[in-house]
Amino acid sequence: MSPRNEPHFPDFSAFIDGVRAMDHARFSAARPATPVAAEDFDALKAHIQSLYAGIEDVPHSFVDDNGQIFDCVPVGSQPALRGATEPPAAPVDAPAAPGPDVAPQSLPLLQQLRSDRIDKFGHAMACPPGTIALRRITLDELARRGTLRDFFQKSPLGTGRHPRLSPPAVQAGIHKYAHAYQIAGNLGGHSFINVWDPNVGSQIFSLSQQWYAAGSPVQTVECGWQVYPGKYGTTQPCLFIYWTADGYQRTGCYNHDCSAFVQTNSNWAFGGTLGPVSVLGGAQYELEVTWYFNGGNWWLYLGGTTVGNAVGYYPGSLFGSGPLASGAASDVDYGGEVVDNTAWPPMGSGQFASAGWQFAAYHRDVVYYPTAGGAAQASLTASQPSANCFTCAVQHAAPPWNEYFFHGGPGGTGCT
């Protein structure tokens, strides 16, 4: 049954018609608590229309468990491919890890989109072949950030920041980290990321992710999970990607929020919730994440490293003449980040690294891909610049853990 036949389903056609018909005066009158300048409103409205340009209908839509709406858009009509004359690139297998990875004690997360998952309207939480799920972005969501560039930023408190390669003066007091890194020429890398749902409360966000980076200003490709209620409207962890070509200044955005990432696999929904989550003293869930530069593109793989796990890619052309345009990343980085300016939320499980297995968050089997080819076990250095609130402890073990680390902490005020 088509979504439009469900009288209470948030229909795509009605949504986009409503955006086209909205004007600044009516929008502002209905939302006095969210003031937006007329010129900024026009830019926000134009951006939403550009994301769906040429799409008058979608074959399927669904709502996730937290009320976020996803529209199944033809692959060739996604923002990053609109107007393209060539088909999307084809992936290859990422390099295999150098050692065996036997069945772990942890439990792998299942792919988000499956036909056996049904939303509250009776619609399958999956997209038909040849389409991908785009999280529906509304005028209200954009207006909460005020301007289009503010919407694209990684944090509502201004410029984003890499844990090591951003200048110290760039909002160092807002971003707090517990992470592990290695300086090495690379084409990407791999880790299993332990998934939790820290209580962010009134703070901004808490995440665990991978960064592959180089340059000054820094260029990055990023992926992980993030609890960011102000963006996603949920306290559950959401799958996210991010990129920047110029130190988070004028380029970069989350997910499909701008025309950047080319998605080729319909099993995952960026901005969608991940679950189940890990339990203190109980079951541990993890997401396998891999980035691999191949054929001029930064390919993302979820749940494995074979062609079937390739979700899509950032074209190297996004990075202009910078190092990531040719796959010349110089830094691999993994771990947690929290953002606020007065009291910081918990990171990971909310437990310090010393709490260990089943209590502290972790990344395991950390591998990077040297520029010469193949795969190498990482040799990480821990960094915990706010150790009174967040810690990181790197260790090495036999498979399936290999190079790994625990990280996290309770946050709070006074995180120096």
Coordinates of C-alpha atoms in Angstrom, one line a residue:
M1 CA 0.0 0.0 0.0
S2 CA 1.3 3.4 -0.9
P3 CA 2.0 5.8 2.0
R4 CA -0.4 8.4 0.5
N5 CA -3.3 5.9 1.1
E6 CA -2.6 6.1 4.8
P7 CA -4.5 9.2 6.0
H8 CA -2.2 10.1 8.9
F9 CA 1.1 9.2 7.2
P10 CA 3.4 12.2 6.7
D11 CA 3.2 12.0 2.9
F12 CA 6.2 13.2 0.9
S13 CA 4.2 15.1 -1.7
A14 CA 2.4 17.0 1.0
F15 CA 5.7 17.7 2.7
I16 CA 7.4 19.2 -0.3
D17 CA 4.3 21.1 -1.4
G18 CA 4.2 22.6 2.1
V19 CA 7.8 23.7 1.8
R20 CA 7.2 25.4 -1.5
A21 CA 4.1 27.2 -0.2
M22 CA 5.6 28.4 3.0
D23 CA 6.8 32.1 3.3
H24 CA 8.8 33.9 5.9
A25 CA 5.9 35.8 7.4
R26 CA 3.7 32.7 8.1
F27 CA 6.7 30.6 9.3
S28 CA 7.8 33.3 11.7
A29 CA 4.3 34.0 13.0
A30 CA 3.8 30.3 13.8
R31 CA 7.2 30.0 15.5
P32 CA 8.0 33.1 17.5
A33 CA 10.5 31.2 19.6
T34 CA 12.6 30.4 16.5
P35 CA 13.3 33.8 14.8
V36 CA 14.9 33.5 11.4
A37 CA 15.9 36.5 9.2
A38 CA 14.0 36.7 5.9
E39 CA 17.1 36.2 3.8
D40 CA 18.2 33.2 5.9
F41 CA 14.7 31.7 5.6
D42 CA 14.8 32.0 1.8
A43 CA 18.2 30.1 1.8
L44 CA 16.9 27.4 4.1
K45 CA 13.8 26.9 2.0
A46 CA 15.8 26.8 -1.2
H47 CA 18.2 24.2 0.3
I48 CA 15.3 21.8 1.1
Q49 CA 13.9 22.2 -2.4
S50 CA 17.4 21.6 -3.9
L51 CA 17.7 18.3 -2.0
Y52 CA 14.6 17.0 -3.7
A53 CA 14.9 18.8 -7.0
G54 CA 13.1 16.9 -9.8
I55 CA 11.5 14.4 -7.4
E56 CA 7.8 14.8 -7.3
D57 CA 7.1 11.5 -5.6
V58 CA 8.9 8.6 -3.9
P59 CA 8.0 4.9 -4.1
H60 CA 8.1 4.3 -0.4
S61 CA 8.5 6.2 2.9
F62 CA 8.6 5.0 6.5
V63 CA 8.9 6.4 10.1
D64 CA 11.5 5.0 12.5
D65 CA 10.8 4.1 16.1
N66 CA 11.6 7.7 17.2
G67 CA 9.4 9.5 14.7
Q68 CA 12.1 10.4 12.1
I69 CA 10.8 10.1 8.5
F70 CA 12.8 8.5 5.7
D71 CA 12.0 8.7 2.0
C72 CA 13.2 6.1 -0.5
V73 CA 14.7 8.1 -3.3
P74 CA 16.1 6.6 -6.5
V75 CA 19.9 6.2 -6.3
G76 CA 20.4 8.5 -9.3
S77 CA 18.2 11.2 -7.8
Q78 CA 20.1 11.6 -4.5
P79 CA 21.6 15.0 -4.0
A80 CA 25.2 14.0 -4.8
L81 CA 24.3 12.4 -8.1
R82 CA 21.6 14.8 -9.4
G83 CA 22.6 15.9 -12.9
A84 CA 25.4 13.3 -13.1
T85 CA 26.0 11.9 -16.6
E86 CA 27.9 8.8 -15.3
P87 CA 26.6 6.0 -13.0
P88 CA 27.9 5.8 -9.5
A89 CA 31.3 4.2 -9.0
A90 CA 31.5 0.5 -8.2
P91 CA 33.3 -0.7 -5.0
V92 CA 35.9 -3.3 -4.5
D93 CA 36.6 -5.4 -1.4
A94 CA 38.6 -3.5 1.3
P95 CA 41.8 -5.2 2.3
A96 CA 41.4 -8.1 4.7
A97 CA 42.8 -7.6 8.2
P98 CA 46.2 -9.2 8.7
G99 CA 45.1 -11.6 11.4
P100 CA 42.1 -13.9 12.0
D101 CA 39.0 -12.4 13.6
V102 CA 37.1 -15.2 15.3
A103 CA 33.6 -14.9 16.6
P104 CA 33.8 -12.2 19.3
Q105 CA 32.2 -12.1 22.7
S106 CA 30.3 -9.0 21.5
L107 CA 27.2 -9.1 19.3
P108 CA 27.1 -7.4 15.9
L109 CA 24.4 -4.8 15.1
L110 CA 22.1 -5.9 12.4
Q111 CA 21.6 -3.6 9.4
Q112 CA 19.1 -0.9 10.1
L113 CA 16.8 -1.4 7.2
R114 CA 15.1 -4.7 6.9
S115 CA 11.7 -5.7 5.4
D116 CA 10.8 -7.5 8.6
R117 CA 10.8 -4.2 10.5
I118 CA 7.4 -2.5 10.3
D119 CA 6.7 1.1 11.4
K120 CA 3.6 2.3 13.3
F121 CA 1.8 2.9 10.0
G122 CA 2.4 -0.7 8.8
H123 CA 5.1 0.2 6.3
A124 CA 8.3 -1.8 6.0
M125 CA 11.3 0.0 7.3
A126 CA 13.3 -0.7 4.2
C127 CA 13.7 0.8 0.7
P128 CA 13.0 -0.9 -2.6
P129 CA 15.9 -2.0 -4.9
G130 CA 17.4 1.0 -6.7
T131 CA 16.5 3.5 -4.0
I132 CA 18.2 4.7 -0.8
A133 CA 16.7 6.2 2.4
L134 CA 17.1 9.9 2.9
R135 CA 16.2 11.3 6.3
R136 CA 13.6 14.0 5.7
I137 CA 14.9 17.4 6.7
T138 CA 12.3 20.0 7.6
L139 CA 12.2 23.8 7.7
D140 CA 11.8 23.6 11.5
E141 CA 15.1 21.6 11.8
L142 CA 17.0 24.1 9.7
A143 CA 15.5 27.1 11.5
R144 CA 16.7 25.9 14.8
R145 CA 20.2 26.5 13.6
G146 CA 19.4 29.9 12.1
T147 CA 21.5 29.9 9.0
L148 CA 22.3 27.3 6.3
R149 CA 26.0 27.3 7.2
D150 CA 25.3 26.8 10.9
F151 CA 23.1 23.9 9.9
F152 CA 26.0 22.3 8.1
Q153 CA 28.4 22.7 11.0
K154 CA 29.2 19.6 13.1
S155 CA 28.2 21.4 16.3
P156 CA 25.7 24.2 17.0
L157 CA 28.3 26.0 19.0
G158 CA 30.3 26.9 15.8
T159 CA 33.2 25.5 14.0
G160 CA 33.9 21.8 14.2
R161 CA 37.2 20.5 15.4
H162 CA 39.5 17.5 14.8
P163 CA 40.9 16.1 18.1
R164 CA 44.5 16.7 17.1
L165 CA 44.9 18.5 13.8
S166 CA 42.7 21.5 14.4
P167 CA 44.5 24.6 15.8
P168 CA 44.3 24.6 19.7
A169 CA 42.6 28.0 19.6
V170 CA 39.6 26.5 17.7
Q171 CA 37.0 26.0 20.4
A172 CA 39.2 23.7 22.4
G173 CA 37.1 24.3 25.5
I174 CA 33.9 23.2 23.8
H175 CA 35.0 19.9 22.4
K176 CA 36.3 17.2 24.9
Y177 CA 37.9 13.9 23.8
A178 CA 39.2 10.6 24.9
H179 CA 40.7 8.9 21.8
A180 CA 43.6 7.0 20.3
Y181 CA 45.6 7.8 17.2
Q182 CA 48.5 6.9 15.0
I183 CA 50.4 9.1 12.6
A184 CA 50.7 7.0 9.4
G185 CA 50.2 7.5 5.7
N186 CA 47.0 5.7 5.1
L187 CA 44.1 4.9 2.7
G188 CA 41.6 4.5 5.6
G189 CA 41.1 1.8 8.3
H190 CA 38.8 -0.3 10.3
S191 CA 37.4 -0.9 13.8
F192 CA 34.5 -2.4 15.7
I193 CA 32.8 0.4 17.5
N194 CA 31.0 -0.4 20.8
V195 CA 27.5 1.2 20.8
W196 CA 25.9 2.9 23.8
D197 CA 23.3 5.5 24.6
P198 CA 24.9 8.0 27.0
N199 CA 22.5 10.4 28.7
V200 CA 23.1 13.7 26.9
G201 CA 20.3 15.5 28.7
S202 CA 20.4 19.3 28.0
Q203 CA 24.0 19.1 26.6
I204 CA 24.8 19.1 22.8
F205 CA 26.1 15.6 21.8
S206 CA 28.2 12.6 22.6
L207 CA 29.7 10.3 20.0
S208 CA 32.2 7.5 19.2
Q209 CA 33.7 7.6 15.8
Q210 CA 36.6 7.2 13.3
W211 CA 38.5 10.1 11.7
Y212 CA 40.9 9.8 8.8
A213 CA 42.6 13.1 8.2
A214 CA 45.4 15.2 6.8
G215 CA 46.3 18.7 5.9
S216 CA 46.2 22.2 7.2
P217 CA 43.4 23.2 7.3
V218 CA 42.5 19.7 8.1
Q219 CA 40.5 17.5 5.7
T220 CA 38.5 14.5 7.1
V221 CA 36.2 11.7 6.4
E222 CA 34.3 10.5 9.6
C223 CA 31.8 7.9 10.7
G224 CA 30.3 6.5 13.9
W225 CA 27.4 6.8 16.2
Q226 CA 26.1 10.0 17.9
V227 CA 23.5 10.9 20.5
Y228 CA 22.4 14.4 19.4
P229 CA 18.8 15.1 20.5
G230 CA 18.9 18.7 19.1
K231 CA 19.5 17.3 15.6
Y232 CA 17.8 13.9 15.4
G233 CA 15.0 14.4 18.0
T234 CA 15.9 11.2 19.9
T235 CA 18.1 10.2 22.8
Q236 CA 19.1 7.0 21.0
P237 CA 22.4 6.7 19.1
C238 CA 22.2 7.5 15.4
L239 CA 24.5 6.5 12.6
F240 CA 26.3 9.4 11.1
I241 CA 29.0 10.5 8.6
Y242 CA 30.7 13.8 8.3
W243 CA 33.4 15.4 6.1
T244 CA 35.3 18.7 5.7
A245 CA 37.8 19.9 3.1
D246 CA 38.9 23.1 4.9
G247 CA 39.0 22.6 8.6
Y248 CA 35.3 22.7 9.2
Q249 CA 35.1 26.3 7.9
R250 CA 33.0 26.6 4.7
T251 CA 32.7 22.9 3.7
G252 CA 31.3 19.8 5.4
C253 CA 27.9 18.5 6.5
Y254 CA 26.3 15.5 8.1
N255 CA 24.9 12.5 6.2
H256 CA 22.9 13.6 3.1
D257 CA 22.4 17.1 4.5
C258 CA 24.3 18.5 1.5
S259 CA 25.4 17.2 -1.9
A260 CA 28.5 15.2 -1.0
F261 CA 28.1 11.5 -0.1
V262 CA 27.1 9.1 -2.9
Q263 CA 25.1 6.2 -1.3
T264 CA 24.9 2.9 -3.3
N265 CA 23.6 0.5 -0.7
S266 CA 20.0 0.6 0.7
N267 CA 20.7 -1.4 3.9
W268 CA 21.6 1.7 6.0
A269 CA 20.0 5.0 6.8
F270 CA 22.3 7.9 7.9
G271 CA 20.7 9.7 10.8
G272 CA 18.7 6.6 11.7
T273 CA 18.9 5.1 15.1
L274 CA 21.1 2.1 15.9
G275 CA 20.1 -0.7 18.3
P276 CA 20.1 -2.6 20.5
V277 CA 22.6 -0.8 22.6
S278 CA 25.1 -2.2 25.1
V279 CA 24.2 -2.9 28.7
L280 CA 26.4 -2.3 31.8
G281 CA 27.6 -5.7 32.9
G282 CA 25.6 -7.3 30.1
A283 CA 25.4 -7.8 26.3
Q284 CA 27.8 -5.7 24.2
Y285 CA 26.8 -4.5 20.8
E286 CA 29.2 -3.2 18.1
L287 CA 29.2 -1.8 14.6
E288 CA 32.0 -2.7 12.2
V289 CA 33.1 0.5 10.3
T290 CA 35.7 0.7 7.5
W291 CA 36.9 3.5 5.3
Y292 CA 39.0 2.6 2.2
F293 CA 40.2 5.0 -0.5
N294 CA 39.9 3.3 -3.9
G295 CA 39.4 4.5 -7.4
G296 CA 39.6 8.1 -6.4
N297 CA 36.8 7.8 -3.8
W298 CA 36.6 7.3 0.0
W299 CA 34.4 4.2 0.3
L300 CA 32.5 3.5 3.5
Y301 CA 31.8 -0.2 4.5
L302 CA 29.4 -1.2 7.4
G303 CA 29.2 -4.6 8.9
G304 CA 32.1 -6.1 6.9
T305 CA 34.7 -5.2 4.3
T306 CA 33.4 -6.9 1.2
V307 CA 31.7 -5.4 -1.8
G308 CA 28.3 -6.2 -0.3
N309 CA 29.1 -4.1 2.7
A310 CA 30.1 -1.0 0.8
V311 CA 27.5 1.7 1.6
G312 CA 28.8 4.5 -0.6
Y313 CA 31.6 7.0 -1.0
Y314 CA 32.8 10.6 -0.7
P315 CA 34.3 11.5 -4.1
G316 CA 37.9 12.6 -3.9
S317 CA 37.0 15.6 -5.9
L318 CA 35.3 17.1 -2.8
F319 CA 38.8 17.7 -1.4
G320 CA 40.0 19.9 -4.3
S321 CA 43.8 19.9 -4.4
G322 CA 44.1 18.8 -0.8
P323 CA 45.6 15.5 0.5
L324 CA 42.4 13.5 0.8
A325 CA 41.7 14.1 -3.0
S326 CA 44.4 11.5 -3.7
G327 CA 43.9 9.3 -0.6
A328 CA 47.0 10.8 1.2
A329 CA 45.6 10.7 4.7
S330 CA 48.3 11.1 7.4
D331 CA 46.4 10.4 10.6
V332 CA 44.1 7.6 11.8
D333 CA 42.0 8.5 14.9
Y334 CA 39.4 6.6 16.9
G335 CA 37.4 7.4 20.0
G336 CA 34.9 9.7 21.7
E337 CA 34.0 13.3 21.5
V338 CA 31.5 15.3 23.6
V339 CA 30.4 18.9 23.0
D340 CA 29.0 21.6 25.3
N341 CA 30.3 24.8 27.0
T342 CA 29.3 24.5 30.6
A343 CA 28.7 20.9 31.6
W344 CA 29.7 18.0 29.4
P345 CA 27.6 14.9 28.8
P346 CA 28.8 11.3 29.5
M347 CA 31.0 9.7 26.8
G348 CA 30.5 6.1 25.8
S349 CA 28.9 4.2 28.6
G350 CA 29.6 7.0 31.1
Q351 CA 32.3 4.8 32.7
F352 CA 36.1 5.5 32.7
A353 CA 38.3 3.3 30.6
S354 CA 39.5 1.5 33.7
A355 CA 36.1 -0.1 34.1
G356 CA 37.0 -2.4 31.3
W357 CA 35.0 -5.1 29.5
Q358 CA 31.2 -4.8 29.7
F359 CA 31.4 -1.5 31.4
A360 CA 33.6 0.9 29.4
A361 CA 33.1 1.7 25.7
Y362 CA 35.7 0.4 23.3
H363 CA 37.0 0.1 19.8
R364 CA 38.6 -3.2 18.9
D365 CA 40.5 -4.8 16.0
V366 CA 41.8 -1.4 14.9
V367 CA 43.5 -1.7 11.5
Y368 CA 44.7 0.9 9.0
Y369 CA 45.5 0.6 5.3
P370 CA 49.0 1.8 4.5
T371 CA 49.4 3.8 1.3
A372 CA 51.7 1.0 0.0
G373 CA 48.7 -1.4 0.1
G374 CA 47.4 -4.1 2.3
A375 CA 46.4 -3.8 5.9
A376 CA 48.3 -3.4 9.2
Q377 CA 47.4 -3.6 12.8
A378 CA 47.4 -0.1 14.3
S379 CA 49.9 0.9 17.0
L380 CA 47.8 3.5 18.8
T381 CA 48.7 6.3 21.3
A382 CA 46.1 7.2 23.8
S383 CA 45.1 10.8 24.4
Q384 CA 43.0 12.0 27.3
P385 CA 43.3 15.8 27.6
S386 CA 40.4 16.0 30.0
A387 CA 41.3 13.0 32.2
N388 CA 39.3 14.2 35.2
C389 CA 36.2 13.6 33.1
F390 CA 37.2 11.2 30.2
T391 CA 40.0 8.6 29.9
C392 CA 41.4 6.3 27.2
A393 CA 43.5 3.1 27.7
V394 CA 45.1 1.4 24.7
Q395 CA 45.9 -2.3 24.9
H396 CA 46.8 -5.2 22.6
A397 CA 45.6 -8.8 22.8
A398 CA 45.1 -11.9 20.6
P399 CA 42.3 -12.0 18.1
P400 CA 39.5 -11.0 18.0
W401 CA 40.6 -7.9 20.0
N402 CA 44.0 -7.2 18.5
E403 CA 44.8 -3.5 18.9
Y404 CA 42.0 -2.0 21.0
F405 CA 41.2 0.6 23.6
F406 CA 38.6 1.4 26.2
H407 CA 37.4 5.0 26.6
G408 CA 34.8 7.3 28.1
G409 CA 33.8 8.9 31.3
P410 CA 30.9 10.6 33.3
G411 CA 31.5 14.2 32.1
G412 CA 30.1 17.0 34.2
T413 CA 31.4 20.4 35.0
G414 CA 35.0 21.3 35.4
C415 CA 36.3 19.1 32.5
T416 CA 39.6 20.8 32.1

